Coordinates of C-alpha atoms in Angstrom, one line a residue:
Chain Q
X227 CA -3.9 9.3 -27.3
X228 CA -2.6 12.7 -28.1
X229 CA -3.9 15.1 -25.5
X230 CA -3.7 18.8 -26.3
X231 CA -2.0 21.1 -23.9
X232 CA -4.9 22.2 -21.6
X233 CA -5.9 25.8 -21.3
X234 CA -4.9 27.4 -18.0
X235 CA -8.6 28.2 -17.4
X236 CA -9.5 24.5 -17.7
X237 CA -6.7 23.6 -15.3
X238 CA -7.9 26.3 -12.9
X239 CA -11.5 25.1 -13.1
X240 CA -10.4 21.6 -12.4
X241 CA -8.3 22.5 -9.4
X242 CA -11.0 24.7 -8.0
X243 CA -13.1 21.6 -7.1
X244 CA -10.6 19.9 -4.7
X245 CA -9.6 23.3 -3.4
X246 CA -13.2 24.2 -2.5
X247 CA -13.4 20.9 -0.6
X248 CA -10.2 21.5 1.2
X249 CA -11.3 25.0 2.2
X250 CA -14.6 23.7 3.3
X251 CA -12.8 21.0 5.4
X252 CA -10.6 23.7 6.9
X253 CA -13.6 25.8 7.8
X254 CA -15.5 22.8 9.3
X255 CA -12.4 21.8 11.3
X256 CA -12.1 25.3 12.7
X257 CA -8.5 25.6 11.3
X258 CA -9.4 29.0 9.8
X259 CA -11.6 31.8 11.2
X260 CA -12.4 32.4 14.8
X261 CA -10.7 29.9 17.2
X262 CA -13.2 27.3 18.4
X263 CA -13.1 25.4 21.7
X264 CA -12.9 21.7 21.2
X265 CA -13.0 18.7 23.6
X266 CA -9.3 18.5 23.0
X267 CA -9.0 22.2 24.0
X268 CA -10.7 21.5 27.3
X269 CA -8.4 18.5 27.9
X270 CA -5.5 20.8 27.2
X271 CA -6.7 23.2 29.8
X272 CA -7.0 20.4 32.4
X273 CA -3.5 19.2 31.5
X274 CA -2.2 22.8 31.8
X275 CA -3.8 23.0 35.3
X276 CA -2.7 19.6 36.7
X277 CA 0.5 18.9 34.7
X278 CA 1.0 15.8 32.6
X279 CA -0.3 12.5 34.0
X280 CA -0.2 10.2 31.0
X281 CA -2.5 7.2 31.2
X282 CA -5.0 8.8 33.6
X283 CA -8.2 10.7 33.3
X284 CA -7.6 14.4 32.7
X285 CA -10.1 15.2 35.4
X286 CA -11.1 13.2 38.5
X287 CA -7.9 11.2 37.9
X288 CA -7.9 9.5 41.4
X289 CA -10.6 7.0 41.8
X290 CA -11.8 3.4 42.6
X291 CA -14.3 1.1 41.0
X292 CA -17.5 -0.2 42.6
X293 CA -20.3 -2.5 41.7
X294 CA -23.8 -2.8 43.0
X295 CA -27.4 -2.6 41.8
X296 CA -30.1 0.0 41.2
X297 CA -33.5 -1.0 42.6
X298 CA -36.2 1.0 40.8
X299 CA -39.4 1.4 42.7
X300 CA -41.4 2.1 39.5
X301 CA -42.3 5.7 40.3
X302 CA -40.0 7.0 37.7
X303 CA -42.1 5.5 34.9
X304 CA -44.5 8.4 35.4
X305 CA -41.7 10.7 34.3
X306 CA -39.6 8.8 31.8
X307 CA -40.1 5.8 29.7
X308 CA -36.5 4.7 30.3
X309 CA -36.7 1.0 31.2
X310 CA -34.4 1.5 34.1
X311 CA -37.3 3.2 35.9
X312 CA -39.6 0.2 35.6
X313 CA -39.8 -1.6 38.9
X314 CA -36.9 -4.0 39.1
X315 CA -33.3 -4.5 40.0
X316 CA -30.6 -3.4 37.5
X317 CA -26.9 -4.0 37.6
X318 CA -24.8 -0.9 38.4
X319 CA -21.1 -0.3 38.2
X320 CA -19.3 2.9 38.8
X321 CA -16.4 4.9 40.2
X322 CA -15.8 7.2 43.1
X323 CA -13.3 9.9 42.6
X324 CA -11.9 13.2 43.9
X325 CA -11.6 16.2 41.7
X326 CA -8.4 17.3 40.0
X327 CA -6.0 15.8 37.4
X328 CA -3.5 14.3 39.8
X329 CA -4.1 10.5 40.2
X330 CA -2.0 10.5 43.4
X331 CA -3.3 13.7 45.0
X332 CA -4.0 13.5 48.8
X333 CA -7.6 13.3 49.8
X334 CA -7.4 16.2 52.3
X335 CA -8.3 18.8 49.8
X336 CA -11.5 20.8 49.7
X337 CA -12.6 19.5 46.3
X338 CA -15.4 17.6 44.6
X339 CA -16.2 14.1 45.6
X340 CA -17.7 12.5 42.6
X341 CA -19.7 9.4 41.8
X342 CA -19.9 8.1 38.3
X343 CA -22.4 5.4 37.5
X344 CA -23.5 3.0 34.8
X345 CA -26.9 1.4 35.1
X346 CA -27.7 -1.4 32.7
X347 CA -31.2 -2.4 31.7
X348 CA -31.9 -6.1 31.1
X349 CA -31.9 -5.6 27.3
X350 CA -28.4 -4.1 27.6
X351 CA -29.4 -0.5 27.2
X352 CA -27.1 1.6 29.4
X353 CA -27.3 4.9 31.2
X354 CA -24.1 6.7 32.3
X355 CA -24.2 9.3 35.1
X356 CA -21.4 11.5 36.3
X357 CA -22.2 13.4 39.5
X358 CA -20.6 15.6 42.0
X359 CA -21.2 16.1 45.7
X360 CA -21.9 19.8 45.2
X361 CA -25.2 20.9 43.8
X362 CA -23.8 23.7 41.8
X363 CA -20.9 23.8 39.3
X364 CA -18.3 26.6 39.4
X365 CA -19.0 27.7 35.8
X366 CA -21.9 27.7 33.3
X367 CA -20.0 27.4 30.0
X368 CA -17.1 25.4 28.6
X369 CA -15.3 28.6 27.8
X370 CA -15.5 29.7 31.5
X371 CA -14.4 26.2 32.5
X372 CA -11.2 26.6 30.4
X373 CA -10.6 30.0 31.9
X374 CA -11.1 28.5 35.4
X375 CA -8.5 25.8 34.7
X376 CA -6.0 28.3 33.5
X377 CA -6.6 30.7 36.4
X378 CA -6.4 28.0 39.1
X379 CA -3.2 26.4 37.9
X380 CA -1.2 26.0 41.2
X381 CA 1.9 28.1 41.5
X382 CA 4.8 25.6 42.0
X383 CA 6.1 27.8 44.8
X384 CA 3.0 28.0 46.9
X385 CA 0.8 25.1 45.6
X386 CA -2.0 27.6 45.2
X387 CA -3.3 29.6 42.3
X388 CA -1.5 32.9 41.7
X389 CA -3.6 35.4 43.7
X390 CA -3.5 38.2 41.1
X391 CA -4.7 35.8 38.3
X392 CA -7.4 34.3 40.5
X393 CA -8.6 37.7 41.5
X394 CA -8.9 38.9 37.9
X395 CA -10.7 35.7 37.0
X396 CA -13.2 36.0 39.9
X397 CA -13.9 39.6 38.9
X398 CA -15.1 38.3 35.6
X399 CA -16.9 35.2 37.0
X400 CA -19.1 36.0 40.0
X401 CA -20.6 32.5 39.6
X402 CA -17.3 31.0 40.5
X403 CA -17.1 33.3 43.5
X404 CA -20.5 32.1 44.6
X405 CA -19.4 28.5 44.2
X406 CA -16.3 29.2 46.3
X407 CA -18.4 30.8 49.0
X408 CA -20.7 27.8 48.9
X409 CA -18.0 25.2 49.2
X410 CA -16.2 27.2 51.9
X411 CA -19.3 27.3 54.0
X412 CA -20.7 23.8 53.2
X413 CA -19.4 20.9 55.3
X414 CA -17.2 18.4 53.5
X415 CA -18.5 14.8 53.8
X416 CA -16.1 12.6 55.7
X417 CA -16.9 9.6 53.5
X418 CA -17.8 8.9 49.9
X419 CA -20.7 7.0 51.4
X420 CA -22.4 9.9 53.2
X421 CA -22.3 12.5 50.5
X422 CA -25.2 13.5 48.3
X423 CA -24.4 13.3 44.6
X424 CA -26.1 15.7 42.2
X425 CA -26.6 15.5 38.4
X426 CA -24.9 18.9 38.0
X427 CA -26.8 19.5 34.8
X428 CA -30.4 19.5 33.9
X429 CA -31.8 16.7 31.6
X430 CA -35.1 16.1 30.0
X431 CA -37.3 13.1 30.9
X432 CA -39.7 11.9 28.3
X433 CA -42.7 9.8 29.4
X434 CA -44.5 7.1 27.5
X435 CA -47.0 9.7 26.2
X436 CA -44.2 11.8 24.8
X437 CA -44.5 14.5 27.4
X438 CA -41.2 16.1 28.4
X439 CA -40.1 17.4 31.8
X440 CA -36.8 19.1 32.6
X441 CA -35.3 17.5 35.7
X442 CA -32.2 17.3 37.9
X443 CA -31.6 14.4 40.2
X444 CA -29.6 13.6 43.3
X445 CA -28.5 10.5 45.1
X446 CA -29.2 11.0 48.8
X447 CA -27.2 8.8 51.2
X448 CA -28.8 6.6 53.8
X449 CA -25.5 6.7 55.8
X450 CA -25.3 9.3 58.5
X451 CA -23.6 12.5 57.5
X452 CA -20.3 13.3 59.1
X453 CA -18.1 16.3 58.2
X454 CA -14.3 16.5 57.8
X455 CA -12.6 19.0 60.1
X456 CA -11.5 21.5 57.4
X457 CA -8.8 22.9 59.7
X458 CA -7.1 19.5 59.7
X459 CA -7.5 18.5 56.1
X460 CA -3.7 18.6 55.4
X461 CA -3.1 16.0 58.1
X462 CA -5.4 13.4 56.6
X463 CA -3.8 10.3 55.3
X464 CA -3.3 10.5 51.5
X465 CA -6.0 8.0 50.6
X466 CA -8.2 8.6 53.5
X467 CA -11.6 8.7 51.7
X468 CA -10.8 5.7 49.6
X469 CA -9.6 3.6 52.5
X470 CA -12.6 4.6 54.5
X471 CA -15.0 3.4 51.8
X472 CA -13.2 0.1 51.4
X473 CA -13.4 -0.5 55.2
X474 CA -17.0 0.6 55.3
X475 CA -18.0 -1.8 52.5
X476 CA -16.2 -4.7 54.2
X477 CA -18.8 -4.3 56.9
X478 CA -21.8 -4.1 54.6
X479 CA -23.3 -2.3 51.6
X480 CA -24.1 1.4 51.3
X481 CA -27.2 2.9 49.8
X482 CA -28.5 6.1 48.2
X483 CA -32.0 7.1 47.4
X484 CA -32.4 8.6 43.9
X485 CA -34.6 11.6 43.9
X486 CA -35.7 13.3 40.7
X487 CA -36.5 17.1 41.0
X488 CA -38.9 18.6 38.5
X489 CA -38.1 22.1 37.2
X490 CA -40.7 24.8 37.3
X491 CA -41.1 26.9 34.2
X492 CA -39.2 29.6 36.1
X493 CA -36.1 27.5 36.6
X494 CA -33.0 28.0 34.6
X495 CA -32.2 24.8 32.8
X496 CA -29.0 26.0 31.0
X497 CA -27.0 27.2 34.0
X498 CA -25.4 24.6 36.3
X499 CA -24.2 27.4 38.6
X500 CA -27.7 28.1 39.8
X501 CA -29.6 25.9 42.3
X502 CA -33.3 25.4 41.9
X503 CA -35.4 26.4 44.9
X504 CA -35.7 23.7 47.4
X505 CA -39.6 23.5 47.2
X506 CA -39.6 21.9 43.8
X507 CA -41.4 18.7 43.5
X508 CA -39.2 15.7 43.9
X509 CA -40.0 12.0 43.3
X510 CA -38.0 9.1 44.7
X511 CA -37.5 6.6 41.9
X512 CA -35.2 4.0 43.4
X513 CA -32.3 3.0 45.6
X514 CA -28.7 2.5 44.6
X515 CA -27.0 -0.2 46.6
X516 CA -23.2 -0.5 46.4
X517 CA -21.7 -3.6 47.9
X518 CA -18.2 -4.0 46.4
X519 CA -15.3 -1.7 45.6
X520 CA -11.8 -2.1 44.5
X521 CA -8.8 -0.5 42.8
X522 CA -9.3 0.5 39.2
X523 CA -6.8 -2.1 38.0
X524 CA -9.3 -4.8 38.9
X525 CA -12.5 -3.0 38.2
X526 CA -14.8 -2.4 35.3
X527 CA -14.8 1.4 35.7
X528 CA -11.3 2.3 34.5
X529 CA -11.6 1.4 30.8
X530 CA -14.9 3.2 30.1
X531 CA -15.7 6.9 30.1
X532 CA -18.6 8.1 32.2
X533 CA -20.0 10.4 29.5
X534 CA -23.2 11.8 31.0
X535 CA -24.7 12.2 27.5
X536 CA -24.9 8.4 27.1
X537 CA -28.6 8.1 27.9
X538 CA -31.3 5.5 27.5
X539 CA -34.4 6.2 25.5
X540 CA -36.7 8.3 27.7
X541 CA -33.9 10.6 28.8
X542 CA -32.5 13.4 26.7
X543 CA -30.1 16.3 26.9
X544 CA -31.3 19.7 28.2
X545 CA -30.1 23.1 26.7
X546 CA -27.3 23.2 29.3
X547 CA -24.1 23.9 27.2
X548 CA -22.0 22.0 29.7
X549 CA -23.5 18.7 28.6
X550 CA -22.0 18.6 25.1
X551 CA -18.8 20.1 26.4
X552 CA -18.5 17.3 29.0
X553 CA -19.1 14.7 26.3
X554 CA -16.5 16.3 24.0
X555 CA -14.0 16.7 26.8
X556 CA -14.5 13.2 28.3
X557 CA -14.0 11.8 24.8
X558 CA -10.7 13.7 24.3
X559 CA -9.5 12.6 27.8
X560 CA -10.5 9.0 27.0
X561 CA -8.8 9.1 23.5
X562 CA -5.6 10.4 25.0
X563 CA -5.3 8.1 28.0
X564 CA -6.3 5.0 25.9
X565 CA -3.4 5.8 23.5
X566 CA -1.1 6.0 26.5
X567 CA -0.6 3.0 28.8
X568 CA -2.8 3.1 31.9
X569 CA -0.8 3.4 35.0
X570 CA -1.4 2.0 38.5
X571 CA -4.0 3.7 40.6
X572 CA -3.2 5.3 44.0
X573 CA -5.4 2.7 45.7
X574 CA -3.9 -0.2 43.7
X575 CA -0.4 0.9 44.6
X576 CA -1.3 1.2 48.3
X577 CA -3.0 -2.3 48.4
X578 CA 0.1 -3.7 46.6
X579 CA 2.2 -2.3 49.4
X580 CA 0.0 -4.0 51.9
X581 CA -1.5 -0.9 53.3
Chain I
X114 CA -23.2 -10.1 -26.4
X115 CA -23.3 -6.6 -25.1
X116 CA -20.7 -4.4 -23.7
X117 CA -21.5 -1.8 -21.1
X118 CA -19.7 1.4 -21.5
X119 CA -20.9 2.9 -18.2
X120 CA -21.1 1.5 -14.8
X121 CA -24.3 -0.3 -13.9
X122 CA -27.1 2.2 -13.2
X123 CA -27.3 1.1 -9.5
X124 CA -23.5 1.6 -9.2
X125 CA -23.9 5.1 -10.6
X126 CA -26.8 5.9 -8.3
X127 CA -24.9 4.5 -5.3
X128 CA -21.7 6.4 -6.4
X129 CA -23.4 9.8 -6.3
X130 CA -25.5 9.1 -3.2
X131 CA -22.4 7.8 -1.4
X132 CA -20.2 10.7 -2.6
X133 CA -22.7 13.0 -0.9
X134 CA -22.9 10.9 2.3
X135 CA -19.2 10.3 2.6
X136 CA -18.2 14.0 2.1
X137 CA -21.0 15.0 4.5
X138 CA -19.6 12.4 6.9
X139 CA -16.1 13.8 6.7
X140 CA -17.4 17.2 7.4
X141 CA -19.5 15.9 10.4
X142 CA -16.4 14.1 11.7
X143 CA -14.0 17.0 11.5
X144 CA -16.7 19.4 12.7
X145 CA -17.4 17.1 15.7
X146 CA -13.8 17.0 17.0
X147 CA -13.4 20.7 16.5
X148 CA -16.1 21.8 18.9
X149 CA -17.3 21.4 22.4
X150 CA -20.4 23.4 21.7
X151 CA -24.0 22.0 21.4
X152 CA -23.2 21.0 17.8
X153 CA -20.9 18.3 19.2
X154 CA -23.7 16.3 20.6
X155 CA -25.8 16.8 17.5
X156 CA -23.0 15.8 15.1
X157 CA -22.2 12.8 17.3
X158 CA -25.8 11.6 17.1
X159 CA -25.7 12.0 13.3
X160 CA -22.2 10.4 12.9
X161 CA -23.1 6.9 14.0
X162 CA -26.2 6.2 11.8
X163 CA -24.6 8.0 8.9
X164 CA -21.5 5.7 9.2
X165 CA -23.6 2.6 9.4
X166 CA -25.7 3.7 6.4
X167 CA -22.4 4.2 4.4
X168 CA -21.3 0.7 5.5
X169 CA -24.5 -0.9 4.3
X170 CA -24.5 1.0 1.0
X171 CA -20.8 0.2 0.5
X172 CA -21.5 -3.6 1.0
X173 CA -24.4 -3.4 -1.5
X174 CA -22.3 -1.5 -3.9
X175 CA -19.4 -3.9 -3.7
X176 CA -21.7 -6.8 -4.4
X177 CA -23.2 -5.1 -7.4
X178 CA -19.8 -4.0 -8.6
X179 CA -18.5 -7.6 -8.5
X180 CA -21.6 -8.9 -10.2
X181 CA -21.6 -6.4 -13.0
X182 CA -19.2 -5.2 -15.6
X183 CA -17.1 -2.1 -15.3
X184 CA -16.2 0.0 -18.3
X185 CA -12.6 -0.5 -19.3
X186 CA -10.1 2.2 -18.8
X187 CA -8.9 3.9 -22.0
X188 CA -6.4 1.7 -23.9
X189 CA -3.9 4.5 -24.2
X190 CA -3.7 5.1 -20.5
X191 CA -0.1 4.3 -19.4
X192 CA 0.2 1.1 -17.5
X193 CA 1.3 2.9 -14.3
X194 CA -1.8 5.1 -14.4
X195 CA -4.1 2.1 -14.9
X196 CA -2.5 0.5 -11.9
X197 CA -2.9 3.7 -9.9
X198 CA -6.5 3.9 -11.0
X199 CA -7.2 0.3 -9.9
X200 CA -5.2 0.7 -6.7
X201 CA -7.0 3.9 -5.7
X202 CA -10.4 2.4 -6.4
X203 CA -9.5 -0.6 -4.3
X204 CA -8.5 1.8 -1.5
X205 CA -11.7 3.7 -1.8
X206 CA -13.8 0.6 -1.4
X207 CA -11.5 -0.5 1.5
X208 CA -12.1 2.9 3.1
X209 CA -15.9 2.9 2.5
X210 CA -16.2 -0.4 4.3
X211 CA -13.2 -0.1 6.6
X212 CA -13.9 3.3 8.1
X213 CA -17.4 2.5 9.5
X214 CA -16.1 -0.9 10.7
X215 CA -13.2 0.8 12.5
X216 CA -15.6 3.2 14.1
X217 CA -17.9 0.4 15.2
X218 CA -15.0 -1.7 16.5
X219 CA -13.6 1.4 18.3
X220 CA -16.8 2.1 20.1
X221 CA -17.1 -1.5 21.0
X222 CA -13.6 -1.6 22.4
X223 CA -14.3 1.7 24.2
X224 CA -17.4 0.3 25.9
X225 CA -19.6 2.8 24.2
X226 CA -23.1 1.7 23.2
X227 CA -23.4 2.0 19.4
X228 CA -26.8 3.7 19.3
X229 CA -28.2 4.7 16.0
X230 CA -31.3 6.5 17.2
X231 CA -34.9 5.4 17.0
X232 CA -34.0 2.9 19.7
X233 CA -31.6 1.0 17.5
X234 CA -28.4 -0.2 19.2
X235 CA -25.8 -2.4 17.4
X236 CA -24.1 -5.1 19.3
X237 CA -20.3 -4.7 20.0
X238 CA -18.1 -6.3 17.4
X239 CA -15.0 -6.4 19.7
X240 CA -14.6 -7.1 23.4
X241 CA -14.1 -4.1 25.6
X242 CA -10.4 -3.2 25.6
X243 CA -8.8 0.1 26.4
X244 CA -5.6 -0.4 24.4
X245 CA -7.6 -1.6 21.3
X246 CA -9.8 1.5 21.7
X247 CA -6.7 3.7 21.7
X248 CA -5.3 2.2 18.6
X249 CA -8.6 2.1 16.7
X250 CA -9.4 5.7 17.7
X251 CA -6.1 6.8 16.1
X252 CA -6.7 4.5 13.1
X253 CA -10.1 6.1 12.6
X254 CA -8.5 9.6 12.4
X255 CA -5.6 8.5 10.1
X256 CA -8.1 6.6 7.8
X257 CA -10.3 9.6 7.7
X258 CA -7.5 11.9 6.6
X259 CA -6.3 9.3 4.1
X260 CA -9.9 8.9 2.7
X261 CA -10.2 12.7 2.3
X262 CA -6.9 12.7 0.4
X263 CA -8.1 9.8 -1.8
X264 CA -11.4 11.7 -2.5
X265 CA -9.5 14.8 -3.5
X266 CA -7.3 12.8 -5.8
X267 CA -10.2 10.9 -7.2
X268 CA -12.2 14.1 -7.9
X269 CA -9.2 15.8 -9.5
X270 CA -8.3 12.9 -11.8
X271 CA -11.9 12.4 -12.8
X272 CA -12.1 16.0 -13.9
X273 CA -8.8 15.7 -15.7
X274 CA -10.3 12.7 -17.6
X275 CA -13.4 14.6 -18.4
X276 CA -12.0 18.0 -19.3
X277 CA -8.4 17.5 -20.4
X278 CA -8.2 14.0 -21.7
X279 CA -11.8 13.9 -22.9
X280 CA -11.5 10.1 -22.9
X281 CA -14.9 9.3 -21.6
X282 CA -13.8 8.0 -18.2
X283 CA -15.8 10.7 -16.4
X284 CA -19.0 9.9 -18.2
X285 CA -18.8 6.2 -17.1
X286 CA -20.4 7.6 -13.9
X287 CA -22.8 10.0 -15.6
X288 CA -26.4 9.8 -16.5
X289 CA -28.3 10.7 -19.6
X290 CA -27.1 10.5 -23.2
X291 CA -23.4 10.6 -23.8
X292 CA -21.5 11.5 -27.0
X293 CA -18.5 9.7 -25.6
X294 CA -20.2 6.4 -24.9
X295 CA -22.5 5.0 -27.5
X296 CA -24.2 1.9 -26.2
X297 CA -22.9 -1.4 -27.5
X298 CA -23.4 -3.3 -29.6
X299 CA -22.2 -0.8 -32.1
X300 CA -20.8 -1.9 -35.4
X301 CA -18.0 0.6 -35.6
X302 CA -17.1 3.8 -33.9
X303 CA -15.8 6.5 -36.1
X304 CA -13.2 9.0 -34.9
X305 CA -15.0 12.1 -33.9
X306 CA -14.2 15.6 -33.0
X307 CA -14.6 16.7 -29.4
X308 CA -17.2 19.4 -28.9
X309 CA -15.8 22.8 -29.6
X310 CA -16.9 24.1 -26.2
X311 CA -14.3 22.1 -24.4
X312 CA -11.4 22.0 -26.7
X313 CA -11.1 23.0 -30.3
X314 CA -8.3 20.6 -31.2
X315 CA -9.6 17.3 -32.5
X316 CA -8.5 14.2 -30.6
X317 CA -9.0 10.6 -31.3
X318 CA -11.8 8.7 -29.6
X319 CA -10.7 6.4 -27.0
X320 CA -11.8 3.4 -29.1
X321 CA -10.4 4.0 -32.5
X322 CA -12.5 2.5 -35.3
X323 CA -9.9 0.3 -36.7
X324 CA -9.7 -1.7 -33.5
X325 CA -12.3 -4.0 -32.0
X326 CA -12.5 -2.8 -28.4
X327 CA -13.1 -6.3 -27.1
X328 CA -9.9 -7.5 -28.6
X329 CA -7.9 -4.6 -27.3
X330 CA -9.0 -5.0 -23.7
X331 CA -6.6 -6.2 -21.2
X332 CA -7.7 -9.7 -20.2
X333 CA -8.4 -8.7 -16.7
X334 CA -10.6 -5.9 -18.0
X335 CA -12.5 -7.9 -20.5
X336 CA -16.0 -6.8 -19.7
X337 CA -18.2 -9.2 -21.6
X338 CA -21.7 -9.5 -20.3
X339 CA -22.4 -13.2 -20.1
X340 CA -26.0 -12.5 -21.0

């Protein structure tokens, strides 16, 4: 079929359609315009801070897996229609970890102890929780988190952040200064088993009538509290906390009581750096009972991501901007380490050596 | 014996509905990985049900597409272009069905619940496996970029058919009356001039009057309605 030579205007009009789509795509992807922080950007900041550790989580890289059960007492059903709160016993699996991106870091550092948890309802519905032993977080926004990672990158010469950079950062972030003051003063639990683990962020509980309440929660240990001597942290064996937990579990299970704290209308729900007053109403909803732990190579916890936005019906996100950021960053970390081959864990290596 | 000169009405409806959904989906996907803001959680919540909706619609569309007749490509289209047309459409169908399946398999392998909202959760279609998750996650990105490229090409070529070649290919997906595509059976089609608004130079119609279109069809394209 003879086709006449098209007019330039026709060609231009035709090319305008795919060009418009391409430009729209570039805008949606944040390739043009103001730079946008992505989950990958947060993972980059973590990698910048800790150095490359391919195959491991970009944060809380050192950990071990545990299993147990969550025994709900039924009181939670007044707050949330999540089936996990109906009276009963639900399987739980999780991970203890220490903060930082180095999977072979020594435990004698004044950092987060963390408990990640997955509770599964009988119908398979799951709830993932990722908690720290400190009730406040050092930053309130993902942007500040990235700044913190950059500011606290250890100087290879000293192993500590560069003081001038840190000072400039803290001047801009009084909330991080407040966190540092808190963690300096607070005793550091001498076991994973006797720390209290906090939800970090606020969430919303939705009851069967559709009423919504903003809450935080904590897992309060039944084990007697003991504190590490902060002056002797450097002399602790490298895997002290992990070994201690394995030895403790060999003698019997460890338990935490889950307490849900209800926000008052005055409480800030979008700022994880601020604690709510201690007189807020709390409701005990169940007991977590952990009876087994082992290295990540043998556990169920290594190959999943404890994204705290994976929630059952009856629990929803609050307006805390850290929640979506945690989800995006955990997804980026998971994506990266899954594409790399997982390496042995510190505990797995130690057990293999017969320690 | 009738010959359809357009795609079946349900195919045309599905085509435009899915064009909207798939382009929206690509924007949701790229927007999602570009942000750690509150939109991330919202887009993620939208991404899964939208993907499953596209999968279902693509399956329905494939079934209807196989059960109905497709308009033939213009006879004068060079063989290589016909092959390219068929290949790219095959790839588009593959992507429409493959992308959501990769996503679903990827979430299964990654141990994620495939929640669709409203309390709907799909079962895993793969056992949990970190390595499989890693590969599928990369495949999901590569396939998304490839699908976007296919869509850009598809759109451009469709417009070239409609506004440069004027061969009626674009209107096989259109609605309403068409000058290019009289409904069969038609005794003969006379050569006609293209509308002056698009191009002033007369060109032949894609089915010249002296030829019976049914005879000139490539056997594989013989689109005879058995009814």
